mmCIF file of C-alpha atoms and ligand atoms in Angstrom:
data_model
loop_
_atom_site.group_PDB
_atom_site.id
_atom_site.type_symbol
_atom_site.label_atom_id
_atom_site.label_comp_id
_atom_site.label_asym_id
_atom_site.label_seq_id
_atom_site.Cartn_x
_atom_site.Cartn_y
_atom_site.Cartn_z
ATOM 1 C CA MET A 1 0.444 0.131 0.192
ATOM 2 C CA GLN A 2 2.844 2.374 0.725
ATOM 3 C CA TYR A 3 4.350 1.899 -2.522
ATOM 4 C CA VAL A 4 1.048 2.208 -4.163
ATOM 5 C CA ASN A 5 0.171 5.229 -2.016
ATOM 6 C CA GLU A 6 3.409 7.023 -3.201
ATOM 7 C CA ALA A 7 2.621 6.571 -6.848
ATOM 8 C CA PHE A 8 -0.864 8.377 -6.377
ATOM 9 C CA GLU A 9 0.722 11.268 -4.322
ATOM 10 C CA ASP A 10 3.882 11.984 -6.811
ATOM 11 C CA ASN A 11 1.025 11.854 -9.691
ATOM 12 C CA TRP A 12 2.932 8.770 -10.960
ATOM 13 C CA VAL A 13 -0.183 6.986 -11.962
ATOM 14 C CA ALA A 14 1.696 6.319 -15.589
ATOM 15 C CA PRO A 15 3.337 3.902 -16.867
ATOM 16 C CA LEU A 16 6.989 4.846 -16.183
ATOM 17 C CA GLY A 17 7.974 6.319 -12.921
ATOM 18 C CA PRO A 18 10.071 5.429 -9.884
ATOM 19 C CA ASN A 19 8.154 2.074 -8.316
ATOM 20 C CA VAL A 20 9.154 0.567 -12.212
ATOM 21 C CA ASP A 21 12.437 1.402 -11.998
ATOM 22 C CA ALA A 22 12.906 0.092 -8.574
ATOM 23 C CA PHE A 23 10.866 -3.052 -9.032
ATOM 24 C CA GLU A 24 13.123 -3.911 -12.239
ATOM 25 C CA SER A 25 16.209 -3.611 -10.075
ATOM 26 C CA GLU A 26 15.008 -5.261 -7.256
ATOM 27 C CA LEU A 27 13.695 -8.184 -8.852
ATOM 28 C CA GLN A 28 17.431 -8.050 -10.497
ATOM 29 C CA ASP A 29 19.262 -7.812 -7.282
ATOM 30 C CA TYR A 30 16.967 -10.791 -6.085
ATOM 31 C CA VAL A 31 17.692 -13.255 -8.821
ATOM 32 C CA GLY A 32 20.958 -12.278 -9.150
ATOM 33 C CA GLY A 33 20.227 -11.186 -13.083
ATOM 34 C CA LYS A 34 21.188 -8.064 -15.312
ATOM 35 C CA HIS A 35 18.821 -5.874 -17.670
ATOM 36 C CA ALA A 36 15.263 -6.817 -16.303
ATOM 37 C CA LEU A 37 12.498 -5.292 -17.884
ATOM 38 C CA ALA A 38 8.752 -4.832 -16.384
ATOM 39 C CA ILE A 39 5.932 -5.395 -18.647
ATOM 40 C CA ASN A 40 2.374 -5.998 -18.641
ATOM 41 C CA THR A 41 2.148 -9.826 -18.782
ATOM 42 C CA GLY A 42 4.494 -12.497 -18.778
ATOM 43 C CA THR A 43 2.642 -13.887 -22.304
ATOM 44 C CA ALA A 44 4.282 -10.535 -23.528
ATOM 45 C CA ALA A 45 7.942 -10.844 -21.834
ATOM 46 C CA LEU A 46 8.065 -14.540 -23.621
ATOM 47 C CA HIS A 47 6.563 -13.094 -26.875
ATOM 48 C CA MET A 48 8.488 -10.179 -26.415
ATOM 49 C CA ALA A 49 12.330 -12.645 -26.533
ATOM 50 C CA LEU A 50 11.233 -14.445 -29.720
ATOM 51 C CA ARG A 51 10.417 -11.338 -31.863
ATOM 52 C CA SER A 52 13.732 -10.002 -30.231
ATOM 53 C CA LEU A 53 15.906 -13.094 -31.460
ATOM 54 C CA GLY A 54 14.560 -12.129 -34.607
ATOM 55 C CA VAL A 55 11.835 -15.649 -34.871
ATOM 56 C CA GLY A 56 8.979 -14.746 -37.722
ATOM 57 C CA ALA A 57 7.421 -16.688 -40.915
ATOM 58 C CA GLY A 58 9.082 -20.123 -41.295
ATOM 59 C CA ASP A 59 10.826 -20.461 -38.033
ATOM 60 C CA LEU A 60 10.581 -22.718 -36.081
ATOM 61 C CA VAL A 61 10.355 -22.612 -31.852
ATOM 62 C CA PHE A 62 10.513 -25.825 -29.396
ATOM 63 C CA CYS A 63 8.646 -25.348 -26.748
ATOM 64 C CA SER A 64 8.109 -27.960 -23.324
ATOM 65 C CA SER A 65 4.340 -29.573 -24.103
ATOM 66 C CA LEU A 66 3.069 -30.064 -20.595
ATOM 67 C CA THR A 67 2.676 -26.573 -19.870
ATOM 68 C CA PHE A 68 0.062 -23.451 -20.150
ATOM 69 C CA ALA A 69 -0.870 -22.177 -22.930
ATOM 70 C CA ALA A 70 0.808 -19.001 -22.467
ATOM 71 C CA SER A 71 4.188 -20.458 -22.676
ATOM 72 C CA CYS A 72 3.764 -21.487 -26.800
ATOM 73 C CA ASN A 73 0.859 -18.901 -28.175
ATOM 74 C CA PRO A 74 3.369 -16.454 -28.350
ATOM 75 C CA ILE A 75 5.234 -18.400 -31.174
ATOM 76 C CA ILE A 76 1.839 -18.224 -33.102
ATOM 77 C CA TYR A 77 2.156 -14.201 -32.590
ATOM 78 C CA GLN A 78 5.322 -14.335 -34.268
ATOM 79 C CA ASN A 79 3.760 -15.863 -37.235
ATOM 80 C CA ALA A 80 6.361 -19.218 -36.496
ATOM 81 C CA THR A 81 5.800 -23.006 -35.669
ATOM 82 C CA PRO A 82 5.820 -24.296 -32.830
ATOM 83 C CA VAL A 83 7.247 -27.920 -32.321
ATOM 84 C CA PHE A 84 6.320 -29.719 -28.817
ATOM 85 C CA ILE A 85 8.746 -31.524 -26.619
ATOM 86 C CA ASP A 86 8.032 -34.074 -24.466
ATOM 87 C CA SER A 87 8.533 -34.220 -20.390
ATOM 88 C CA GLU A 88 10.772 -36.301 -18.289
ATOM 89 C CA PRO A 89 9.300 -38.829 -16.023
ATOM 90 C CA TYR A 90 10.929 -37.311 -12.998
ATOM 91 C CA SER A 91 10.698 -33.609 -12.769
ATOM 92 C CA TRP A 92 7.857 -33.473 -15.380
ATOM 93 C CA ASN A 93 9.892 -31.002 -17.376
ATOM 94 C CA MET A 94 11.523 -31.116 -21.015
ATOM 95 C CA SER A 95 13.361 -33.922 -21.612
ATOM 96 C CA PRO A 96 16.926 -33.425 -22.764
ATOM 97 C CA GLN A 97 16.942 -36.915 -25.064
ATOM 98 C CA ALA A 98 13.478 -35.801 -26.640
ATOM 99 C CA LEU A 99 15.342 -32.590 -27.025
ATOM 100 C CA TYR A 100 18.438 -34.054 -28.556
ATOM 101 C CA ARG A 101 16.128 -36.299 -30.734
ATOM 102 C CA ALA A 102 14.391 -33.591 -32.107
ATOM 103 C CA LEU A 103 17.734 -31.406 -32.792
ATOM 104 C CA LYS A 104 19.033 -34.109 -35.291
ATOM 105 C CA THR A 105 16.178 -33.129 -37.729
ATOM 106 C CA HIS A 106 15.120 -29.831 -36.946
ATOM 107 C CA ALA A 107 17.199 -26.444 -36.627
ATOM 108 C CA PRO A 108 14.860 -24.226 -34.190
ATOM 109 C CA LYS A 109 15.069 -20.581 -34.078
ATOM 110 C CA ALA A 110 15.095 -20.336 -30.045
ATOM 111 C CA VAL A 111 14.093 -23.019 -27.238
ATOM 112 C CA ILE A 112 11.051 -22.425 -24.986
ATOM 113 C CA VAL A 113 12.060 -24.606 -21.613
ATOM 114 C CA VAL A 114 9.547 -23.961 -18.929
ATOM 115 C CA HIS A 115 10.014 -24.814 -15.133
ATOM 116 C CA LEU A 116 7.182 -26.592 -14.475
ATOM 117 C CA TYR A 117 4.902 -25.695 -11.397
ATOM 118 C CA GLY A 118 8.166 -24.108 -10.133
ATOM 119 C CA VAL A 119 10.470 -27.329 -9.949
ATOM 120 C CA PRO A 120 13.297 -26.372 -12.106
ATOM 121 C CA ALA A 121 14.801 -27.986 -15.815
ATOM 122 C CA ASP A 122 17.479 -29.748 -16.228
ATOM 123 C CA MET A 123 19.337 -26.859 -17.095
ATOM 124 C CA ASP A 124 22.883 -27.968 -17.625
ATOM 125 C CA VAL A 125 21.919 -30.809 -20.055
ATOM 126 C CA ILE A 126 19.562 -28.820 -21.766
ATOM 127 C CA MET A 127 22.092 -25.928 -22.142
ATOM 128 C CA GLU A 128 25.007 -27.449 -23.438
ATOM 129 C CA ILE A 129 22.831 -29.411 -25.871
ATOM 130 C CA CYS A 130 21.277 -26.118 -27.138
ATOM 131 C CA ASP A 131 24.692 -23.824 -26.582
ATOM 132 C CA GLU A 132 26.879 -26.693 -29.028
ATOM 133 C CA ARG A 133 24.125 -25.598 -31.905
ATOM 134 C CA GLY A 134 24.507 -21.763 -31.035
ATOM 135 C CA ILE A 135 20.324 -22.308 -30.341
ATOM 136 C CA PRO A 136 19.314 -19.674 -27.803
ATOM 137 C CA VAL A 137 17.045 -20.750 -24.514
ATOM 138 C CA ILE A 138 14.315 -19.322 -23.539
ATOM 139 C CA GLU A 139 13.606 -19.734 -20.372
ATOM 140 C CA ASP A 140 9.854 -19.781 -19.105
ATOM 141 C CA ALA A 141 10.108 -18.690 -15.212
ATOM 142 C CA ALA A 142 6.469 -17.448 -14.972
ATOM 143 C CA GLU A 143 5.574 -20.263 -12.202
ATOM 144 C CA SER A 144 9.291 -20.939 -10.693
ATOM 145 C CA LEU A 145 10.787 -17.342 -9.832
ATOM 146 C CA GLY A 146 12.665 -18.089 -6.283
ATOM 147 C CA SER A 147 13.519 -21.483 -7.027
ATOM 148 C CA LEU A 148 17.410 -22.124 -7.995
ATOM 149 C CA TYR A 149 19.052 -24.553 -10.153
ATOM 150 C CA LYS A 150 22.458 -25.668 -8.623
ATOM 151 C CA GLY A 151 22.276 -22.613 -6.723
ATOM 152 C CA ARG A 152 21.414 -20.387 -9.870
ATOM 153 C CA HIS A 153 17.866 -18.593 -10.053
ATOM 154 C CA THR A 154 15.619 -19.742 -12.868
ATOM 155 C CA GLY A 155 15.028 -17.106 -15.696
ATOM 156 C CA THR A 156 19.225 -15.737 -15.025
ATOM 157 C CA ILE A 157 20.241 -19.285 -16.815
ATOM 158 C CA GLY A 158 19.137 -18.666 -20.701
ATOM 159 C CA ARG A 159 19.530 -16.114 -23.109
ATOM 160 C CA PHE A 160 16.352 -14.854 -21.923
ATOM 161 C CA GLY A 161 14.451 -15.194 -18.900
ATOM 162 C CA ALA A 162 10.273 -14.595 -18.357
ATOM 163 C CA TYR A 163 8.531 -14.023 -15.250
ATOM 164 C CA SER A 164 4.862 -13.575 -14.597
ATOM 165 C CA PHE A 165 3.025 -11.578 -11.899
ATOM 166 C CA ASN A 166 -0.424 -13.075 -12.538
ATOM 167 C CA GLY A 167 -2.596 -13.047 -9.665
ATOM 168 C CA ASN A 168 -2.111 -16.858 -9.272
ATOM 169 C CA LYS A 169 1.714 -16.768 -9.043
ATOM 170 C CA ILE A 170 4.077 -16.999 -6.360
ATOM 171 C CA ILE A 171 4.054 -12.626 -6.090
ATOM 172 C CA THR A 172 1.495 -11.076 -8.103
ATOM 173 C CA THR A 173 0.805 -7.086 -9.367
ATOM 174 C CA SER A 174 -2.301 -8.160 -10.450
ATOM 175 C CA GLY A 175 -1.246 -8.559 -14.116
ATOM 176 C CA GLY A 176 2.448 -8.240 -14.854
ATOM 177 C CA GLY A 177 5.662 -9.717 -15.672
ATOM 178 C CA MET A 178 9.335 -9.233 -16.409
ATOM 179 C CA LEU A 179 11.627 -10.044 -19.013
ATOM 180 C CA LEU A 180 15.395 -10.487 -18.180
ATOM 181 C CA CYS A 181 17.348 -9.619 -21.643
ATOM 182 C CA PRO A 182 21.085 -10.595 -22.568
ATOM 183 C CA ASP A 183 22.055 -6.960 -22.678
ATOM 184 C CA ILE A 184 21.428 -3.554 -22.896
ATOM 185 C CA GLU A 185 20.703 -3.151 -26.426
ATOM 186 C CA SER A 186 18.462 -6.009 -26.527
ATOM 187 C CA ARG A 187 16.781 -4.315 -23.399
ATOM 188 C CA GLN A 188 16.738 -0.952 -24.884
ATOM 189 C CA HIS A 189 15.137 -2.502 -28.320
ATOM 190 C CA ILE A 190 12.467 -4.047 -26.449
ATOM 191 C CA LEU A 191 11.407 -0.950 -24.163
ATOM 192 C CA LYS A 192 11.248 0.895 -27.192
ATOM 193 C CA TRP A 193 8.392 -2.178 -29.098
ATOM 194 C CA ILE A 194 6.688 -1.889 -25.573
ATOM 195 C CA THR A 195 6.127 1.603 -25.332
ATOM 196 C CA GLN A 196 4.842 1.716 -29.042
ATOM 197 C CA SER A 197 7.971 1.993 -30.923
ATOM 198 C CA ARG A 198 7.837 5.959 -30.875
ATOM 199 C CA GLU A 199 11.171 6.950 -32.296
ATOM 200 C CA PRO A 200 13.182 10.044 -30.532
ATOM 201 C CA ALA A 201 11.248 12.377 -32.610
ATOM 202 C CA ARG A 202 8.666 15.586 -31.498
ATOM 203 C CA HIS A 203 6.005 14.657 -34.092
ATOM 204 C CA TYR A 204 4.901 10.597 -33.913
ATOM 205 C CA GLU A 205 7.354 8.721 -36.230
ATOM 206 C CA HIS A 206 7.230 4.735 -36.530
ATOM 207 C CA THR A 207 9.862 2.623 -38.411
ATOM 208 C CA GLU A 208 8.829 -0.573 -36.656
ATOM 209 C CA LEU A 209 5.705 -2.307 -34.994
ATOM 210 C CA GLY A 210 4.996 -1.037 -31.364
ATOM 211 C CA TYR A 211 2.828 -2.924 -28.627
ATOM 212 C CA ASN A 212 1.071 -1.325 -25.396
ATOM 213 C CA PHE A 213 2.819 -3.529 -23.135
ATOM 214 C CA ARG A 214 4.766 -1.930 -20.634
ATOM 215 C CA MET A 215 3.831 -2.207 -16.783
ATOM 216 C CA SER A 216 1.978 0.620 -14.936
ATOM 217 C CA ASN A 217 4.181 2.356 -12.068
ATOM 218 C CA VAL A 218 1.029 1.745 -9.857
ATOM 219 C CA LEU A 219 1.263 -2.190 -10.572
ATOM 220 C CA ALA A 220 5.122 -1.994 -9.820
ATOM 221 C CA GLY A 221 4.338 -0.747 -6.632
ATOM 222 C CA ILE A 222 2.526 -3.797 -5.889
ATOM 223 C CA GLY A 223 4.930 -5.887 -6.927
ATOM 224 C CA ARG A 224 7.542 -4.204 -5.113
ATOM 225 C CA GLY A 225 5.421 -4.685 -2.052
ATOM 226 C CA GLN A 226 5.137 -8.547 -2.645
ATOM 227 C CA LEU A 227 9.280 -9.193 -3.772
ATOM 228 C CA GLU A 228 9.567 -7.843 -0.195
ATOM 229 C CA ASP A 229 8.128 -10.902 1.579
ATOM 230 C CA ILE A 230 8.693 -13.428 -1.353
ATOM 231 C CA ASP A 231 10.669 -15.919 0.801
ATOM 232 C CA LEU A 232 7.841 -16.069 3.264
ATOM 233 C CA ARG A 233 5.904 -17.051 0.621
ATOM 234 C CA ILE A 234 8.178 -19.591 -0.740
ATOM 235 C CA GLU A 235 8.588 -20.732 3.026
ATOM 236 C CA ARG A 236 4.982 -21.292 3.022
ATOM 237 C CA LYS A 237 4.751 -23.113 -0.148
ATOM 238 C CA LYS A 238 6.837 -25.335 1.042
ATOM 239 C CA HIS A 239 5.385 -26.237 4.023
ATOM 240 C CA ILE A 240 1.711 -26.835 2.043
ATOM 241 C CA TYR A 241 4.074 -29.142 -0.068
ATOM 242 C CA ASN A 242 5.922 -31.035 2.753
ATOM 243 C CA THR A 243 2.614 -31.416 4.590
ATOM 244 C CA TYR A 244 0.835 -33.136 1.729
ATOM 245 C CA LYS A 245 3.223 -35.179 1.032
ATOM 246 C CA GLU A 246 3.745 -36.378 4.540
ATOM 247 C CA ALA A 247 -0.111 -36.725 4.840
ATOM 248 C CA PHE A 248 -0.133 -38.953 1.404
ATOM 249 C CA SER A 249 3.092 -40.761 2.135
ATOM 250 C CA GLY A 250 1.456 -43.797 4.006
ATOM 251 C CA ILE A 251 -1.208 -44.538 0.688
ATOM 252 C CA SER A 252 0.120 -46.718 -2.107
ATOM 253 C CA ASN A 253 -0.169 -45.810 -5.851
ATOM 254 C CA VAL A 254 -0.059 -41.884 -5.171
ATOM 255 C CA SER A 255 2.959 -39.645 -4.638
ATOM 256 C CA LEU A 256 3.548 -35.933 -4.579
ATOM 257 C CA ASN A 257 5.943 -34.489 -7.952
ATOM 258 C CA ASN A 258 9.246 -34.996 -7.130
ATOM 259 C CA ILE A 259 11.923 -31.917 -6.861
ATOM 260 C CA PRO A 260 15.176 -33.248 -8.040
ATOM 261 C CA ASP A 261 18.363 -33.486 -5.850
ATOM 262 C CA TYR A 262 19.792 -30.335 -7.885
ATOM 263 C CA SER A 263 17.011 -27.708 -7.612
ATOM 264 C CA ASP A 264 15.353 -26.126 -4.955
ATOM 265 C CA SER A 265 11.823 -25.344 -5.757
ATOM 266 C CA ASN A 266 9.540 -22.580 -4.823
ATOM 267 C CA CYS A 267 7.115 -25.565 -4.608
ATOM 268 C CA TRP A 268 4.219 -23.023 -6.509
ATOM 269 C CA LEU A 269 2.104 -25.677 -7.358
ATOM 270 C CA SER A 270 1.900 -29.037 -5.365
ATOM 271 C CA CYS A 271 0.657 -31.965 -7.390
ATOM 272 C CA LEU A 272 -0.305 -35.475 -6.697
ATOM 273 C CA LEU A 273 0.473 -38.510 -9.234
ATOM 274 C CA ILE A 274 -2.125 -41.153 -9.231
ATOM 275 C CA ASP A 275 -0.773 -44.876 -10.860
ATOM 276 C CA GLU A 276 -2.795 -45.909 -13.621
ATOM 277 C CA ALA A 277 -2.895 -49.236 -11.497
ATOM 278 C CA SER A 278 -4.812 -47.302 -8.678
ATOM 279 C CA ASP A 279 -8.673 -48.129 -7.754
ATOM 280 C CA VAL A 280 -8.749 -44.330 -6.775
ATOM 281 C CA LYS A 281 -9.632 -42.484 -9.992
ATOM 282 C CA PRO A 282 -8.416 -38.534 -9.749
ATOM 283 C CA VAL A 283 -11.853 -37.481 -9.616
ATOM 284 C CA GLN A 284 -12.569 -39.405 -6.229
ATOM 285 C CA ILE A 285 -9.841 -37.766 -4.948
ATOM 286 C CA ILE A 286 -10.923 -34.268 -6.109
ATOM 287 C CA GLU A 287 -14.412 -34.565 -4.939
ATOM 288 C CA LYS A 288 -13.187 -35.702 -1.413
ATOM 289 C CA LEU A 289 -11.092 -32.529 -1.279
ATOM 290 C CA GLU A 290 -13.657 -30.215 -1.891
ATOM 291 C CA GLN A 291 -15.870 -31.676 0.548
ATOM 292 C CA GLU A 292 -12.949 -30.152 3.211
ATOM 293 C CA ASN A 293 -12.937 -26.778 1.258
ATOM 294 C CA ILE A 294 -9.486 -27.732 -0.599
ATOM 295 C CA GLU A 295 -9.151 -26.942 -4.373
ATOM 296 C CA SER A 296 -7.804 -29.530 -6.437
ATOM 297 C CA ARG A 297 -7.615 -30.044 -10.274
ATOM 298 C CA PRO A 298 -6.458 -32.076 -13.116
ATOM 299 C CA ILE A 299 -2.488 -30.712 -14.119
ATOM 300 C CA TRP A 300 -2.350 -29.209 -17.885
ATOM 301 C CA LYS A 301 -3.302 -30.735 -20.159
ATOM 302 C CA PRO A 302 -0.301 -31.251 -22.435
ATOM 303 C CA MET A 303 -0.334 -28.487 -25.661
ATOM 304 C CA ASN A 304 0.442 -31.609 -28.413
ATOM 305 C CA MET A 305 -3.126 -32.782 -27.301
ATOM 306 C CA GLN A 306 -4.554 -29.398 -27.398
ATOM 307 C CA PRO A 307 -6.871 -29.370 -29.844
ATOM 308 C CA TYR A 308 -5.869 -25.731 -31.680
ATOM 309 C CA TYR A 309 -2.095 -27.157 -31.539
ATOM 310 C CA VAL A 310 -2.649 -30.901 -32.530
ATOM 311 C CA ASN A 311 -1.362 -31.067 -36.068
ATOM 312 C CA CYS A 312 2.384 -29.828 -34.330
ATOM 313 C CA GLU A 313 5.202 -32.184 -34.391
ATOM 314 C CA PHE A 314 5.734 -33.921 -31.133
ATOM 315 C CA PHE A 315 8.830 -35.797 -29.728
ATOM 316 C CA SER A 316 8.218 -38.195 -27.041
ATOM 317 C CA HIS A 317 10.230 -39.049 -24.417
ATOM 318 C CA ILE A 318 9.542 -42.988 -24.298
ATOM 319 C CA ASP A 319 10.677 -42.925 -28.664
ATOM 320 C CA SER A 320 13.892 -41.491 -27.474
ATOM 321 C CA GLU A 321 16.546 -44.072 -26.559
ATOM 322 C CA LEU A 322 19.411 -42.647 -24.918
ATOM 323 C CA PRO A 323 21.724 -41.226 -27.241
ATOM 324 C CA ASP A 324 25.614 -42.025 -26.841
ATOM 325 C CA ALA A 325 26.289 -38.594 -27.630
ATOM 326 C CA CYS A 326 24.374 -36.691 -26.044
ATOM 327 C CA PRO A 327 26.516 -34.214 -23.446
ATOM 328 C CA GLY A 328 25.365 -34.526 -19.426
ATOM 329 C CA LEU A 329 23.606 -38.450 -19.807
HETATM 330 C C1 PLP B 1 1.235 -17.734 -15.771
HETATM 331 C C2 PLP B 1 1.674 -18.412 -17.140
HETATM 332 C C3 PLP B 1 2.231 -17.642 -17.965
HETATM 333 C C4 PLP B 1 1.805 -16.506 -18.407
HETATM 334 O O1 PLP B 1 2.036 -15.567 -17.876
HETATM 335 P P1 PLP B 1 0.740 -14.230 -17.674
HETATM 336 O O2 PLP B 1 1.368 -13.529 -17.010
HETATM 337 O O3 PLP B 1 -0.339 -14.866 -17.128
HETATM 338 O O4 PLP B 1 1.016 -13.454 -19.080
HETATM 339 C C5 PLP B 1 3.550 -18.589 -18.676
HETATM 340 N N1 PLP B 1 3.693 -19.569 -18.808
HETATM 341 C C6 PLP B 1 3.671 -20.123 -17.633
HETATM 342 C C7 PLP B 1 4.089 -21.247 -17.665
HETATM 343 C C8 PLP B 1 2.668 -19.742 -16.668
HETATM 344 O O5 PLP B 1 2.173 -20.822 -15.649
#
């Protein structure tokens, strides 16, 4: 409230302003990243990362298949073609094996790796595979702000990193996002695009297509306040995860989603895996939890199974035998 009030008192109820600058630098300090750009949604952050990489018509972009539609919709916004990469069964994140296999026959312009439900993907292996071929990686860290991969914050490892502050995320600005850019030049260029691509001229001059995607100074104030207690929120999420883990530990055929040893997850969402052999069906558990006023729902329906994306290519994990030449595996 204090930061929001300041915005009103200083008459900065506008995009740009002291809260936006401070939110960018405070988030940078928190994740240990650089060149942060506050933007109106996480989706727009991913979209602008693709545009900055020159993704356009005729290009392929790889993306995790098990994710929210906002991870891959920006590929379509740029008139490019998504290719979906399956999950590996442990972390449910992008399978390095399936990625490796897909790269044998395809040359994507970028790879979007999602850190699903806050659990970090195996970035070292994925980065090695992509770096070797000079393919830039965009981290969709919308759900994973505060999660660490081998001590590094998710979102700071790939060429670009995108965070979301939508209402359901670990911190929120009601709606908002942040893009970590690789250098000052790309950040400046994207800043221009998201503020209507106005050229530095008194009259309104445009040489490029623009968008109105900047975060407002009022919402950045909410973000600053939320960021101050992110550690408490993560602690609470971990407590919730551990509570469920313990509660279900005596029951065979169900287990919580795994958190790999290489990572420290923000535990954004606690997920229950139900064995196919179980007599209990997911809907029965959902109904039972509902009686206790606990909300639950199925995890994302994979993008390669969505009617909108069903014709896109998909590389499954199961068909990808361990490649001998795959580094890190
Ligand atoms: C929420 C989310 C997004 C989109 O972020 P918005 O700020 O809602 O646009 C993108 N990817 C994933 C995985 C998300 O969960």
